[in-house]
XYZ file of C-alpha atoms in Angstrom:
511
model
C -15.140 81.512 50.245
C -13.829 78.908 47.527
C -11.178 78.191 50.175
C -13.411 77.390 53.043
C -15.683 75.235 51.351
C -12.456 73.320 49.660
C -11.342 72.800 53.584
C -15.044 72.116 55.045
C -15.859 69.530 51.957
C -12.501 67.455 53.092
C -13.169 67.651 56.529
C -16.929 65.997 55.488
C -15.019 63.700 53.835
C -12.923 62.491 56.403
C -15.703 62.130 58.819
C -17.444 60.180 56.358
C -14.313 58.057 56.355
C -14.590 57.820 60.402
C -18.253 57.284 60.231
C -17.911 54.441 58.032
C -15.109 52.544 59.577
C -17.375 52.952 62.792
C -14.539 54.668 65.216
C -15.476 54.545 68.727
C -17.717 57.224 70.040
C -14.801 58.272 72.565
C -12.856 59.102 69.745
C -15.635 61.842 68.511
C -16.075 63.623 72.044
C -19.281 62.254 73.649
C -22.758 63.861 72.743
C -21.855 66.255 70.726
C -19.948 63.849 68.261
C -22.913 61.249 68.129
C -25.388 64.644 67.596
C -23.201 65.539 64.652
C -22.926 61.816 63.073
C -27.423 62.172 63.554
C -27.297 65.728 61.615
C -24.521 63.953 58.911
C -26.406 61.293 58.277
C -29.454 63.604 57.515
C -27.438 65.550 55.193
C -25.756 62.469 53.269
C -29.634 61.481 52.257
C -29.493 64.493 50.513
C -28.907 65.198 46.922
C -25.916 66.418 44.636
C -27.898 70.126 44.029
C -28.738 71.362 47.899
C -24.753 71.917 48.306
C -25.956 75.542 47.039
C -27.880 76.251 49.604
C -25.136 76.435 52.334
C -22.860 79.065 53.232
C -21.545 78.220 56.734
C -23.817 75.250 58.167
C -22.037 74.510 60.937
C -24.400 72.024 62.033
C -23.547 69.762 58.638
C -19.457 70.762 59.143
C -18.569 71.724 62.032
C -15.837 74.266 62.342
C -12.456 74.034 63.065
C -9.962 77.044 64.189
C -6.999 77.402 61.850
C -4.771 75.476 63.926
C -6.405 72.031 62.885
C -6.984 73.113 59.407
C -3.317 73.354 59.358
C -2.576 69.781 60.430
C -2.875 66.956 58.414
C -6.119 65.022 58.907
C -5.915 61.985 60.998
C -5.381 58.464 59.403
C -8.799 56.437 59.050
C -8.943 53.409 61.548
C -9.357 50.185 60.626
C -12.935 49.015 59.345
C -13.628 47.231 61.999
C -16.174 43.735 60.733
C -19.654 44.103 60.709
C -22.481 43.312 62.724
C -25.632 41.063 61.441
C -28.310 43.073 60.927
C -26.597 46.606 60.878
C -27.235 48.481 57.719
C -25.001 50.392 56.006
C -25.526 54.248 55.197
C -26.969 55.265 52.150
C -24.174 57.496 49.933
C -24.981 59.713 47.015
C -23.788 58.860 43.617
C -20.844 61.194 44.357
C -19.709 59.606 47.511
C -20.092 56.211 46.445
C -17.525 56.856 43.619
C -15.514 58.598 45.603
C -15.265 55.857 47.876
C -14.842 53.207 45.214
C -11.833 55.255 44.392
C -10.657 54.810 48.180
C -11.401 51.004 48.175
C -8.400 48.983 49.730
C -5.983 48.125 47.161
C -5.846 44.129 48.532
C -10.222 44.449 47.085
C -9.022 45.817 43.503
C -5.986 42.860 43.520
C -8.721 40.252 44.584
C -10.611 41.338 41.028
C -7.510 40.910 38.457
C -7.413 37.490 38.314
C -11.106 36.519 37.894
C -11.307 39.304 35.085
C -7.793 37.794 33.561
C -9.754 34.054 33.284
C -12.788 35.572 32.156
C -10.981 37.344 29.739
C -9.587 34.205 28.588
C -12.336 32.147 28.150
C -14.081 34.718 26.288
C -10.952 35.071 23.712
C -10.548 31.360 23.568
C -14.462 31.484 22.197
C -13.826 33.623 20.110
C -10.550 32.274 18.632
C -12.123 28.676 18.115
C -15.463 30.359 16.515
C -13.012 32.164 14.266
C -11.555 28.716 13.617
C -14.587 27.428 12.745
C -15.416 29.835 10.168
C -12.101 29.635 8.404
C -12.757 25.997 7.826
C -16.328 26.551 6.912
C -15.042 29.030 4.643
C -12.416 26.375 2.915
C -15.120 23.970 2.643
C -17.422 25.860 0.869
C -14.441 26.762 -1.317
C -13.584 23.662 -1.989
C -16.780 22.687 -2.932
C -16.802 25.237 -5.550
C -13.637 24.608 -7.066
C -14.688 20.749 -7.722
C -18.040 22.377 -9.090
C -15.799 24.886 -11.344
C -13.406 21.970 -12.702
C -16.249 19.533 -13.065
C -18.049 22.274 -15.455
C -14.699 23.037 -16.982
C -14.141 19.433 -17.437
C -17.909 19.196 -18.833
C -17.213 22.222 -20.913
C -13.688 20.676 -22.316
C -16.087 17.400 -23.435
C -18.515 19.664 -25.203
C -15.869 21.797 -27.171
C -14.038 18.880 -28.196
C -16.841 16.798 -29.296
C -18.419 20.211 -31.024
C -15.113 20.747 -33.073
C -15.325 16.926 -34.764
C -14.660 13.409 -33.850
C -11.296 12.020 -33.702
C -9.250 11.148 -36.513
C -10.099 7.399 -38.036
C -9.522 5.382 -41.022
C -12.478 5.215 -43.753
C -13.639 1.567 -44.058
C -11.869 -0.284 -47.391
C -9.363 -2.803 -47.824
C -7.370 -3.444 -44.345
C -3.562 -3.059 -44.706
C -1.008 -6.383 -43.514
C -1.230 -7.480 -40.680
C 0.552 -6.249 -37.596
C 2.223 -8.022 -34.351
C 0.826 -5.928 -31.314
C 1.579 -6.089 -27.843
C -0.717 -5.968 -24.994
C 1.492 -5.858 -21.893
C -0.106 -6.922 -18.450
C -1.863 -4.483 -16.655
C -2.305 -2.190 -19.904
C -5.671 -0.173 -20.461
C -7.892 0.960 -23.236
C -5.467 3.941 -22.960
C -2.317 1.737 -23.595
C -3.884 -0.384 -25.897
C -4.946 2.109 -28.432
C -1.405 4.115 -27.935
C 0.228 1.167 -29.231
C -2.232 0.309 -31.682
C -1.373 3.944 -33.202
C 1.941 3.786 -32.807
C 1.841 0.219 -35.026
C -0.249 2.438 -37.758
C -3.440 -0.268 -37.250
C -5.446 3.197 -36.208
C -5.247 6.770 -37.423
C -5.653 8.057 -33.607
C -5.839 6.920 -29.674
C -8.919 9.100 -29.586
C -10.760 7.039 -31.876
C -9.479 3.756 -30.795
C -10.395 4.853 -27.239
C -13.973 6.011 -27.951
C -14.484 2.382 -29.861
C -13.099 0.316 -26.766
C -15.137 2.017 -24.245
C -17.744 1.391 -25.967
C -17.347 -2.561 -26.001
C -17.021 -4.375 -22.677
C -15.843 -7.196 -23.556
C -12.236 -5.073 -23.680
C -12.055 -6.295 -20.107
C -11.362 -9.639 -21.242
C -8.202 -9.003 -23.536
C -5.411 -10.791 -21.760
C -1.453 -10.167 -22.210
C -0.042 -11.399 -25.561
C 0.201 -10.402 -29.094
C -2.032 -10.031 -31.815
C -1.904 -10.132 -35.418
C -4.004 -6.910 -36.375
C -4.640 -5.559 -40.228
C -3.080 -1.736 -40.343
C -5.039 1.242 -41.472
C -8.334 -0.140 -40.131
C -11.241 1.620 -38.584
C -10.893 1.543 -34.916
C -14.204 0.111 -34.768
C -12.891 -2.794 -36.585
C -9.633 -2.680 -34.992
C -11.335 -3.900 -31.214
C -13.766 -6.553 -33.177
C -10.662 -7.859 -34.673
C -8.600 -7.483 -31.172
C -11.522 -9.709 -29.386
C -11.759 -11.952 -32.507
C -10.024 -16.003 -31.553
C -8.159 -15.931 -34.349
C -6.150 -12.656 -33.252
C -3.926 -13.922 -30.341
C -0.599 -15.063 -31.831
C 2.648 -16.272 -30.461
C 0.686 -18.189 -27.294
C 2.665 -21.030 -26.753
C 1.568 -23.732 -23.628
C 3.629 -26.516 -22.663
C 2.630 -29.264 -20.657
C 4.815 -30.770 -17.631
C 7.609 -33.196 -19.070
C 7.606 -32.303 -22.686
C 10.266 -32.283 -24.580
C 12.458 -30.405 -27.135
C 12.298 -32.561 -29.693
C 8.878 -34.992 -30.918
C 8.666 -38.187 -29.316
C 6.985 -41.170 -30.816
C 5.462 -44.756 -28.655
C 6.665 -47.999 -29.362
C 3.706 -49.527 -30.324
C 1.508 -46.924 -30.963
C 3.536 -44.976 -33.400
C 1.880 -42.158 -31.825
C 3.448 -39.020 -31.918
C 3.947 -36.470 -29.033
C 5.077 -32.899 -30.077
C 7.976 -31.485 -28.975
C 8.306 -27.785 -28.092
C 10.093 -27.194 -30.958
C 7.249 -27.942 -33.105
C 4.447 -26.352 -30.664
C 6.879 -22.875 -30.972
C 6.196 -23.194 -35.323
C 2.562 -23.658 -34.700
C 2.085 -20.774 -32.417
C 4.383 -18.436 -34.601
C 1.725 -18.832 -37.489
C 0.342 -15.364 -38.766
C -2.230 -15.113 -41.219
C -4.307 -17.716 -43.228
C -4.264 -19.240 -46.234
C -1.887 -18.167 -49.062
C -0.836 -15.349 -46.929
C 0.224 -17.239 -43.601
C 3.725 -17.081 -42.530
C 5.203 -19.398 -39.914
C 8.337 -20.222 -39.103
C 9.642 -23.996 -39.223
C 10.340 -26.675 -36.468
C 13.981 -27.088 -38.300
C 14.774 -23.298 -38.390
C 14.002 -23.390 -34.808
C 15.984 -26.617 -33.761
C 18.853 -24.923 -36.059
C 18.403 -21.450 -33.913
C 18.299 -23.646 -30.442
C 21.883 -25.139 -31.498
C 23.433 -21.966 -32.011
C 26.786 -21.439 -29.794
C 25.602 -17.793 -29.148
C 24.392 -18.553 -25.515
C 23.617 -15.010 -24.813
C 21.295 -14.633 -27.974
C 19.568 -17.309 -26.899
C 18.728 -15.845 -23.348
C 20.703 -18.584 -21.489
C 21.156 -17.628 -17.431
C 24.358 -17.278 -15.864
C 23.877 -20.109 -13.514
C 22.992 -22.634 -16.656
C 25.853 -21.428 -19.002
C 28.644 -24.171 -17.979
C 26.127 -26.490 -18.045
C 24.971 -25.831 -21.719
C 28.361 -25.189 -22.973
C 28.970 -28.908 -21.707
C 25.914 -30.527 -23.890
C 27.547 -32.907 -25.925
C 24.391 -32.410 -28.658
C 24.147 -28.602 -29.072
C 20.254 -29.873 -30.688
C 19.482 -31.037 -27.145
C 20.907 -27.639 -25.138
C 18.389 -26.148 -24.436
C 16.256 -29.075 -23.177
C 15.039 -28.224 -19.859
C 15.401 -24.169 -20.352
C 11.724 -23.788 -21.269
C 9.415 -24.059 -18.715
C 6.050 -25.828 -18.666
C 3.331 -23.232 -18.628
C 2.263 -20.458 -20.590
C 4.591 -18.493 -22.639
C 4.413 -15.621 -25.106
C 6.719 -14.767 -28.150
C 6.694 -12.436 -30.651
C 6.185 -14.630 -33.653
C 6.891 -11.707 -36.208
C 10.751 -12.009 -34.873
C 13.103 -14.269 -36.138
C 13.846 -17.720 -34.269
C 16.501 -16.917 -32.413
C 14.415 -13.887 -30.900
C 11.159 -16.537 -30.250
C 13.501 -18.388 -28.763
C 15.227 -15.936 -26.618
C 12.009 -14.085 -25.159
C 10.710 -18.357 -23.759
C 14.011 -18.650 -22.225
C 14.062 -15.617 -20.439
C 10.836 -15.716 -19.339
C 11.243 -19.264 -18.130
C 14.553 -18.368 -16.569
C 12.481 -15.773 -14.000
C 10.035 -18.278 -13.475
C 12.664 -21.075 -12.262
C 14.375 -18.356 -10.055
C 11.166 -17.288 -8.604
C 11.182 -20.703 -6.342
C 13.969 -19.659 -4.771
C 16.199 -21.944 -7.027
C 19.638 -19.446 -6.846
C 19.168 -19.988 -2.828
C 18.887 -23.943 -2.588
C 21.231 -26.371 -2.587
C 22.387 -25.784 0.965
C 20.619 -29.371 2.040
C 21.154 -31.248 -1.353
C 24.643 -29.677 -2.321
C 23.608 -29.238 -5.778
C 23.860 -26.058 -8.314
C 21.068 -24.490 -9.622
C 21.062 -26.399 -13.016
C 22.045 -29.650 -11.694
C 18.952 -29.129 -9.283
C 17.058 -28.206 -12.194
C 18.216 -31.269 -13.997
C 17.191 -33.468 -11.038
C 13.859 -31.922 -11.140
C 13.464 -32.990 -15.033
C 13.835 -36.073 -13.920
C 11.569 -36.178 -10.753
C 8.556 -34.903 -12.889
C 9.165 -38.206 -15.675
C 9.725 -41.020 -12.752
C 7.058 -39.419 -10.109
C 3.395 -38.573 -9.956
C 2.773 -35.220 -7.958
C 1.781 -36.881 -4.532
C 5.679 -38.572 -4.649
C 7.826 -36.083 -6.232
C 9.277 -35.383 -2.886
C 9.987 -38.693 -2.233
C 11.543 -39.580 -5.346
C 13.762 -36.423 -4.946
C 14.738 -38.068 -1.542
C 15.727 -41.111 -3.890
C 17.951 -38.998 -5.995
C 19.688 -37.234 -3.537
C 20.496 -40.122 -1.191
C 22.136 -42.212 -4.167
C 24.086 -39.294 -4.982
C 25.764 -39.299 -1.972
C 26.475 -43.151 -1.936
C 27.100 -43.057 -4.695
C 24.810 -45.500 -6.695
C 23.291 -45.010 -10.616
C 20.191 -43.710 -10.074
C 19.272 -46.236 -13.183
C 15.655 -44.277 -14.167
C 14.048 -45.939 -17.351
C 13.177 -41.975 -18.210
C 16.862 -41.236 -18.778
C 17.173 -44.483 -21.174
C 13.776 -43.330 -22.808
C 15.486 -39.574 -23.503
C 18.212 -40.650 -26.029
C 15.748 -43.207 -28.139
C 13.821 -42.461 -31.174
C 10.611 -44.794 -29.643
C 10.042 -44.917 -25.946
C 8.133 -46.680 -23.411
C 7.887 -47.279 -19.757
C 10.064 -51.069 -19.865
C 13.122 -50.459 -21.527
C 15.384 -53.697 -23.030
C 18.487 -55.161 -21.765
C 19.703 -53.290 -24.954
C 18.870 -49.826 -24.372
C 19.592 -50.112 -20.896
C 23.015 -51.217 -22.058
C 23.617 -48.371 -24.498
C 25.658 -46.098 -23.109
C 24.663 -42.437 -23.692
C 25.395 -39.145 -21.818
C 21.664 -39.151 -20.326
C 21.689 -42.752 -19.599
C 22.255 -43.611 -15.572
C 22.145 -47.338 -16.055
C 25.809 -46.832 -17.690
C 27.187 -43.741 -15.695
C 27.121 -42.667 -12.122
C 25.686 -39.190 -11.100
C 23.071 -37.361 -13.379
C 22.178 -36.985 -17.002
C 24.428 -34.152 -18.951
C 21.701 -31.998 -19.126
C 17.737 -32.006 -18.621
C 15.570 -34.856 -20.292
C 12.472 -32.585 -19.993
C 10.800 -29.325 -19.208
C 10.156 -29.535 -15.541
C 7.040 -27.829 -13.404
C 7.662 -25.950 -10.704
C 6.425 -28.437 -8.112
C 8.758 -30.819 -9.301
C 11.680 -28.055 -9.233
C 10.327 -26.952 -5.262
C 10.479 -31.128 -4.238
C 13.749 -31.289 -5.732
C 14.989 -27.761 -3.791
C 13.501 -29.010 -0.314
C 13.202 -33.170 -0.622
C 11.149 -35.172 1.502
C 13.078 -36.765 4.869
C 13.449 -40.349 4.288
C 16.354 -43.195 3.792
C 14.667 -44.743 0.424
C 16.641 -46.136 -2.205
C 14.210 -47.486 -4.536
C 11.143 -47.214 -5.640
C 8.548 -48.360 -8.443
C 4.922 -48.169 -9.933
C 3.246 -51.201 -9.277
C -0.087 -50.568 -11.351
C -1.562 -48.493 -13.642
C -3.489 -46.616 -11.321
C 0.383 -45.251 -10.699
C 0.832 -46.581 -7.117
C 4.598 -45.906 -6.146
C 6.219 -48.034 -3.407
C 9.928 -47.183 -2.079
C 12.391 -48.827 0.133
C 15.839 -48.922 1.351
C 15.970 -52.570 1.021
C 16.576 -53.665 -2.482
C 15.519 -57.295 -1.991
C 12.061 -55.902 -1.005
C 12.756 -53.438 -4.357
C 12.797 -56.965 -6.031
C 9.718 -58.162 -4.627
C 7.981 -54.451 -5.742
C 9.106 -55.219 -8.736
C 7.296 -58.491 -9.288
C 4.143 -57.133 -8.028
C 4.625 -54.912 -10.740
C 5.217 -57.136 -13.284
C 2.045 -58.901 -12.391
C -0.201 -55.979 -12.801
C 1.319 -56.007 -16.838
C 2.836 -52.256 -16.077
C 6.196 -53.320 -17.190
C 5.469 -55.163 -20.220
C 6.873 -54.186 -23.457
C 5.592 -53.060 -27.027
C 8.310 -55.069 -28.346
């Protein structure tokens, strides 16, 4: 029994299969084949449950002898397309899977790649919402750990301020004064380091606390200062700000020199930088104040110890050549703002200006020029000494045209300045007499420049001597007090310029 229904259910199922690939009706038999398609149909309607009730319903499968049961069934015919309108047979839930299982394998292909890019998109989702978290996750986390150090940081604050204040000097006599250092660019932090590393406070802590606490600590500039040791730190930033405290400042104006000049006339005395160093090195007051001397200076600035003194490479020849070792250094300190350490001896004050004025000559480019005016460094820096004592700032390149073009004749550059250098009393009209006099600075009696500098030159005057003005002048002179210059190539019109001046009384003399 099992047997037959086994054969009669795939016999159903392969006329199912003809059925619904729609094989012709010639293929069935005639009648009898579109009778049994009617009574299939009726039967397909049908549910899972009335397959009980048959035992041999040959009108629902028709029978077959043993000979076609034997034979393999017939292959199913192509589905041939459908018509509009033609509906399609309703299948039980068993047949329709069935025939899902028997769709063509070209349908199932069709379906792979649409799931494939589906599937993608839906793991690309979920890959950047995963993303998402993670860094909403390290966010949060960050924010906690900048909550958790600023309460740590809080908490560190508290504990230190609930164990005791920093460690300070009681309020009593001050100790000596000390020489401090404030560097450029320092902070509170590096001030009060090296105020307690120079014993003026008993701890950075309580130096710090006492500077934050004043704002006018934003106005300390680079220097030293003389401070009194063992000092409260409260006392030690009043005294820091105080305008007594800043030591060791030392500014020069353009053209001074070495040594103190006097006027004829006049009798009016113009300090040398000699004597401007002693003031500035003055620490203390009354009984107590220590300075060193303009002579202990001159006597340090003669010293043959070149290298002690902070003299450059490029000027070394040129100072060992100085035929007054009181005069070497003339030139070597720059107009401007310097700073020494006036608790050092003089050959150390004198050391720290030259070096620092060495930089600031070099920082014009001065180890580069002389391509155009075929001079060294210090002979260009010699020039320029001279250039800032014959020229006011609108003519300095002008006049540095001057020097180089009677160079190269060569002609005395006979400047009045040069005379002026090696005389006790000076003034703009020299005499026959000192004009006469021969010296090593004066260029009315040799050809080619002065032995060494006659002054402390600015750094515009050093830049018009590095890149002179373009011109063929030979002369020139002031022909008023207002300081009107006039040059020429021609020296009769020089002598007629020279009249003029003469008129306006700028080259009378004291004498």
């Amino acid at each position: 029994m099992t047997d037959r229904w086994a054969r009669a259910e795939e016999r159903y199922r392969q006329r199912e299969a003809d059925r619904r690939y729609r094989r012709d009706d010639r293929a069935w038999g005639g009648q009898n084949s579109r009778d049994t398609r009617g009574k299939t149909n009726r039967v397909v309607g049908r549910e899972q449950d009335d397959w009980d009730d048959y035992e041999d319903d040959t009108t629902v499968i028709p029978r077959y002898t043993d000979d076609m049961d034997d034979q393999p069934p017939p292959a199913p015919a192509p589905r041939p397309r459908e018509r509009r309108g033609t509906a399609r047979p309703r299948v039980g839930r068993r047949e329709a899977v069935e025939h899902d299982d028997e769709e063509p394998e070209g349908r199932r292909r069709s379906k792979t790649p649409q799931r494939s890019r589906r599937s993608s998109r839906v793991a690309s989702r979920k890959a950047k919402e995963r993303k998402r978290r993670r860094r909403t996750m390290w966010l949060v986390a960050g924010v906690f750990v900048l909550l958790f150090a600023g309460a740590a940081v809080f908490a560190g604050m508290k504990l230190i301020s609930s164990l005791g204040s920093p460690e300070d000097y009681a309020a009593g006599s001050p100790g000596p004064l000390v020489v401090v250092q404030v560097h450029d660019g320092d902070a509170s932090q590096q001030i009060a380091s090296t105020m307690k590393e120079r014993g003026v406070v008993a701890s950075t802590g309580a130096f710090f606390e006492a500077a934050v606490r004043n704002s006018n600590m934003n106005s300390v500039q680079p220097g030293f200062y003389a401070i009194p040791g063992h000092i409260p730190a409260s006392q030690a930033v009043t005294a820091l700000l105080g305008k007594q405290a800043r030591v060791g400042n030392l500014v020069i104006a353009e053209g001074r020199l070495l040594h103190d000049q006097y006027e004829v006339g006049s009798g009016r005395r113009t300090d040398g930088i000699y004597r401007m160093m002693a003031e500035a090195s003055c620490i203390g007051t009354g009984p107590s104040k220590k300075c060193v001397t303009y002579e202990q200076l001159e006597a340090a600035g003669a010293s043959v110890d070149l290298a002690a003194l902070g003299v450059p490479a490029w000027a070394a020849q040129g100072v060992k050549d100085c035929p007054d070792r009181a005069r070497q250094l003339e030139g070597l300190i720059a107009a401007g703002t310097l700073d020494f350490d006036p608790s050092g001896t003089p050959e150390q004050m004198l050391r720290q200006v030259v070096t620092a004025s060495a930089k600031s000559y070099e920082s014009t480019g001065l180890l580069q020029s002389g391509g155009e005016t075929k001079l060294t460094p210090y002979q260009t820096l010699i020039a320029a000494s001279l250039v800032e004592r014959e020229a006011k700032p609108q003519d300095m390149g002008k006049v540095a045209r001057v020097i180089v073009n009677r160079l190269r004749v060569p002609q005395m550059l006979q400047f009045d300045s040069t005379v002026n250098y090696a005389l006790d009393r000076t003034e703009v009209q020299t005499t026959d007499a000192d004009r006469a006099a021969e010296t090593p600075w004066n260029t009315y009696a040799k050809i080619g420049l002065p032995a060494t500098p006659i002054s402390a030159p600015s750094l515009n005057a050093l830049r018009a001597m590095e890149n002179p003005e373009a011109g063929s002048w030979l002369y020139f002179v002031t022909v008023d007090k207002q300081g009107t210059t006039l040059f020429t190539d021609d020296y009769k019109q020089h002598q007629r310029y020279i009249q003029q001046a003469q008129a306006s009384g700028i080259l009378d003399s004291g004498r």
